[in-house]
Tab-separated table of C-alpha atoms in Angstrom:
chain	number	residue	atom	x	y	z
A	464	MET	CA	-5.183	10.030	5.864
A	465	THR	CA	-2.768	8.572	8.423
A	466	ALA	CA	-4.019	8.442	12.010
A	467	ALA	CA	-2.082	10.354	14.647
A	468	ARG	CA	0.452	8.195	16.429
A	469	ALA	CA	-0.186	7.669	20.133
A	470	THR	CA	2.545	8.920	22.450
A	471	PRO	CA	4.534	5.904	23.726
A	472	LEU	CA	6.429	7.653	26.537
A	473	PHE	CA	4.936	9.822	29.273
A	474	ILE	CA	7.209	11.782	31.629
A	475	PHE	CA	5.677	13.251	34.783
A	476	ASP	CA	7.246	15.703	37.204
A	477	VAL	CA	6.578	14.823	40.853
A	478	GLY	CA	6.499	17.916	43.107
A	479	GLY	CA	3.679	20.203	42.009
A	480	VAL	CA	2.226	17.556	39.698
A	481	MET	CA	1.937	14.272	41.584
A	482	VAL	CA	2.233	15.662	45.120
A	483	ASP	CA	1.505	18.790	47.142
A	484	GLY	CA	3.232	19.892	50.347
A	485	PHE	CA	6.727	19.596	48.915
A	486	ASP	CA	7.848	23.229	49.285
A	487	VAL	CA	10.080	23.557	52.341
A	488	ALA	CA	11.082	27.173	51.639
A	489	PRO	CA	8.407	28.928	53.770
A	490	ALA	CA	9.323	26.925	56.878
A	491	MET	CA	13.039	27.469	56.222
A	492	ALA	CA	12.498	31.206	55.815
A	493	ALA	CA	10.682	31.307	59.146
A	494	GLU	CA	13.426	29.336	60.908
A	495	PHE	CA	16.214	31.522	59.558
A	496	GLY	CA	14.314	34.801	59.874
A	497	MET	CA	14.770	35.557	56.179
A	498	ASP	CA	12.403	36.845	53.522
A	499	PRO	CA	11.738	34.449	50.614
A	500	ALA	CA	13.936	36.304	48.115
A	501	SER	CA	16.894	36.434	50.504
A	502	LEU	CA	16.500	32.751	51.333
A	503	GLU	CA	16.361	31.804	47.653
A	504	ALA	CA	19.551	33.761	46.987
A	505	ALA	CA	21.302	32.197	49.986
A	506	LEU	CA	20.280	28.673	48.965
A	507	ALA	CA	21.588	29.299	45.461
A	508	GLU	CA	24.874	30.661	46.813
A	509	ALA	CA	25.245	27.601	49.031
A	510	GLY	CA	24.879	25.329	46.011
A	511	SER	CA	21.248	24.274	45.755
A	512	ARG	CA	21.687	23.318	42.102
A	513	ALA	CA	24.735	21.200	42.937
A	514	LEU	CA	22.684	19.575	45.694
A	515	HIS	CA	19.885	18.793	43.241
A	516	GLU	CA	22.413	17.249	40.867
A	517	GLY	CA	24.026	15.084	43.549
A	518	ALA	CA	27.321	16.949	43.272
A	519	ILE	CA	27.590	17.803	46.976
A	520	PRO	CA	26.261	16.073	50.116
A	521	VAL	CA	23.692	17.758	52.336
A	522	ALA	CA	26.225	18.335	55.137
A	523	GLU	CA	28.498	20.267	52.787
A	524	PHE	CA	25.560	22.312	51.547
A	525	TRP	CA	24.738	23.458	55.084
A	526	ASP	CA	28.392	24.277	55.737
A	527	ARG	CA	28.280	26.537	52.684
A	528	PHE	CA	24.975	28.031	53.797
A	529	GLU	CA	26.395	28.857	57.225
A	530	ALA	CA	29.475	30.433	55.639
A	531	ALA	CA	27.261	32.597	53.420
A	532	THR	CA	24.645	33.618	56.001
A	533	GLY	CA	26.046	33.010	59.472
A	534	ARG	CA	23.021	30.813	60.160
A	535	ARG	CA	23.141	27.124	61.077
A	536	PRO	CA	19.948	25.067	60.858
A	537	ARG	CA	18.395	23.112	63.670
A	538	GLY	CA	18.166	19.475	62.664
A	539	GLU	CA	17.855	18.812	58.929
A	540	PRO	CA	15.402	21.304	57.372
A	541	TRP	CA	15.251	19.564	53.998
A	542	ALA	CA	13.827	16.494	55.745
A	543	ASP	CA	12.123	18.060	58.767
A	544	TYR	CA	9.911	20.396	56.739
A	545	PHE	CA	9.162	17.986	53.888
A	546	HIS	CA	5.590	16.703	54.136
A	547	PRO	CA	4.388	15.699	50.663
A	548	SER	CA	0.820	14.566	50.103
A	549	ARG	CA	-0.320	12.688	47.029
A	550	ARG	CA	-2.844	13.976	44.534
A	551	PRO	CA	-5.019	10.850	44.259
A	552	ALA	CA	-6.465	11.823	40.875
A	553	MET	CA	-2.981	12.127	39.374
A	554	TYR	CA	-1.954	8.742	40.736
A	555	ALA	CA	-5.132	7.268	39.269
A	556	LEU	CA	-4.309	8.876	35.908
A	557	VAL	CA	-0.804	7.398	35.838
A	558	ASP	CA	-2.160	4.016	36.893
A	559	ARG	CA	-4.724	4.076	34.064
A	560	LEU	CA	-2.023	5.005	31.564
A	561	ARG	CA	0.179	2.115	32.611
A	562	ARG	CA	-2.702	-0.357	32.571
A	563	SER	CA	-3.443	0.769	29.017
A	564	GLY	CA	0.092	-0.275	28.046
A	565	ALA	CA	1.794	3.122	28.054
A	566	ARG	CA	5.304	3.584	29.391
A	567	VAL	CA	5.149	6.142	32.231
A	568	VAL	CA	8.209	7.489	34.042
A	569	ALA	CA	8.942	10.228	36.555
A	570	GLY	CA	11.338	13.026	35.626
A	571	THR	CA	12.034	14.994	38.781
A	572	ASN	CA	14.414	17.557	40.230
A	573	THR	CA	15.067	16.383	43.769
A	574	ILE	CA	17.659	16.044	46.520
A	575	ASP	CA	18.743	13.058	48.557
A	576	PRO	CA	16.490	13.641	51.634
A	577	HIS	CA	13.404	14.176	49.465
A	578	TYR	CA	14.181	11.273	47.149
A	579	GLU	CA	14.633	8.986	50.153
A	580	ALA	CA	11.353	10.187	51.685
A	581	HIS	CA	9.443	9.499	48.469
A	582	VAL	CA	10.981	6.021	48.253
A	583	ARG	CA	10.002	5.246	51.862
A	584	ARG	CA	6.451	6.446	51.233
A	585	GLY	CA	6.109	4.490	48.001
A	586	ASP	CA	5.366	7.666	46.047
A	587	TYR	CA	7.409	6.468	43.058
A	588	ASP	CA	5.910	2.978	42.912
A	589	VAL	CA	3.265	4.015	40.379
A	590	PHE	CA	5.940	4.667	37.727
A	591	ASP	CA	7.769	2.259	35.439
A	592	ARG	CA	11.018	4.080	36.255
A	593	VAL	CA	12.166	7.202	38.097
A	594	TYR	CA	14.664	9.648	36.614
A	595	ALA	CA	15.839	11.779	39.534
A	596	SER	CA	18.220	14.705	39.122
A	597	ASN	CA	20.221	13.848	42.239
A	598	LEU	CA	21.090	10.464	40.711
A	599	MET	CA	21.413	11.629	37.100
A	600	GLY	CA	23.853	14.465	37.787
A	601	VAL	CA	21.771	16.904	35.738
A	602	SER	CA	18.608	18.866	36.465
A	603	LYS	CA	15.806	20.628	34.648
A	604	PRO	CA	15.747	22.884	32.696
A	605	ASP	CA	19.061	21.652	31.242
A	606	PRO	CA	18.172	19.955	27.929
A	607	ALA	CA	20.587	17.163	28.877
A	608	PHE	CA	18.038	16.056	31.491
A	609	TRP	CA	15.451	15.078	28.866
A	610	ARG	CA	18.053	13.826	26.405
A	611	ALA	CA	19.275	11.353	29.038
A	612	ILE	CA	15.731	10.086	29.603
A	613	LEU	CA	14.979	9.801	25.892
A	614	GLU	CA	18.212	7.913	25.277
A	615	ALA	CA	17.581	5.509	28.153
A	616	GLU	CA	14.008	4.921	26.987
A	617	GLY	CA	14.856	4.657	23.303
A	618	ALA	CA	12.311	7.352	22.438
A	619	GLU	CA	12.348	10.235	19.987
A	620	PRO	CA	11.444	13.684	21.392
A	621	THR	CA	8.316	13.888	19.251
A	622	ALA	CA	7.158	10.560	20.689
A	623	ALA	CA	7.266	11.796	24.288
A	624	PHE	CA	4.821	13.723	26.474
A	625	PHE	CA	5.984	15.742	29.490
A	626	VAL	CA	4.061	17.520	32.247
A	627	ASP	CA	5.587	19.894	34.814
A	628	ASP	CA	4.414	22.804	36.944
A	629	MET	CA	7.385	25.066	36.129
A	630	PRO	CA	7.122	27.169	32.937
A	631	GLU	CA	10.874	27.121	32.296
A	632	ASN	CA	10.919	23.324	32.372
A	633	VAL	CA	7.963	23.059	30.017
A	634	ALA	CA	9.602	25.517	27.605
A	635	ALA	CA	12.924	23.651	27.660
A	636	ALA	CA	11.251	20.319	26.938
A	637	ALA	CA	9.143	21.803	24.155
A	638	ALA	CA	12.272	23.272	22.556
A	639	LEU	CA	13.533	19.702	22.115
A	640	GLY	CA	10.362	18.696	20.288
A	641	ILE	CA	8.701	16.993	23.260
A	642	VAL	CA	4.964	17.511	23.686
A	643	ALA	CA	5.115	19.554	26.900
A	644	VAL	CA	2.234	20.717	29.079
A	645	ARG	CA	2.268	22.924	32.156
A	646	PHE	CA	0.229	21.522	35.036
A	647	GLU	CA	-2.698	23.797	35.883
A	648	SER	CA	-5.338	21.329	37.039
A	649	VAL	CA	-6.002	17.614	37.050
A	650	PRO	CA	-8.815	17.852	34.453
A	651	GLN	CA	-6.606	19.944	32.146
A	652	VAL	CA	-3.702	17.487	32.346
A	653	SER	CA	-6.019	14.504	32.070
A	654	ALA	CA	-7.470	15.887	28.831
A	655	ALA	CA	-3.991	16.532	27.419
A	656	VAL	CA	-2.823	13.044	28.378
A	657	THR	CA	-5.900	11.442	26.826
A	658	ALA	CA	-5.281	13.311	23.580
A	659	ALA	CA	-1.595	12.342	23.568
A	660	ALA	CA	-2.451	8.708	24.242
A	661	GLY	CA	-4.681	8.653	21.203
A	662	GLY	CA	-7.844	8.377	23.246
């Protein structure tokens, strides 16, 4: 009987997996005096997906937001309200994987201010490479996001493991044949990673 092949490529989401404190929406809603659903709709109308895919600059996004809502932000909310904090156990898990010889990359939906903040803080340093939507021009859950990573890494879908906190992203990755796990807890993900790594 042939032994199961260890997964050679691990892809980790960042916000909601590696870090907490990344959600700026509650503070934005308070600043603009909007309920969460209305804010989400307004952000989408202003082009939040285009912003995440690097298609428009932040200044243009806020111009669109003001045109749609009549509200202009104080300062730069994307940066001002962004206070990520690392999950030490997840960083330790990624570090152990890399020291074992595994290839570990980040696959994240992000925008320029958040990407720049993570770079300044060294939050991406634990990874072999970072695949960020704002630089790739495509975002999850578009299948092209994972296809671009797999092509760059020279990996087949069935030889990749992906973890994310968003169900739609997990489902989209799984549909490509990637071993995909939704983050629920560090022990749960750690067990799944250990199994995928052949440990």
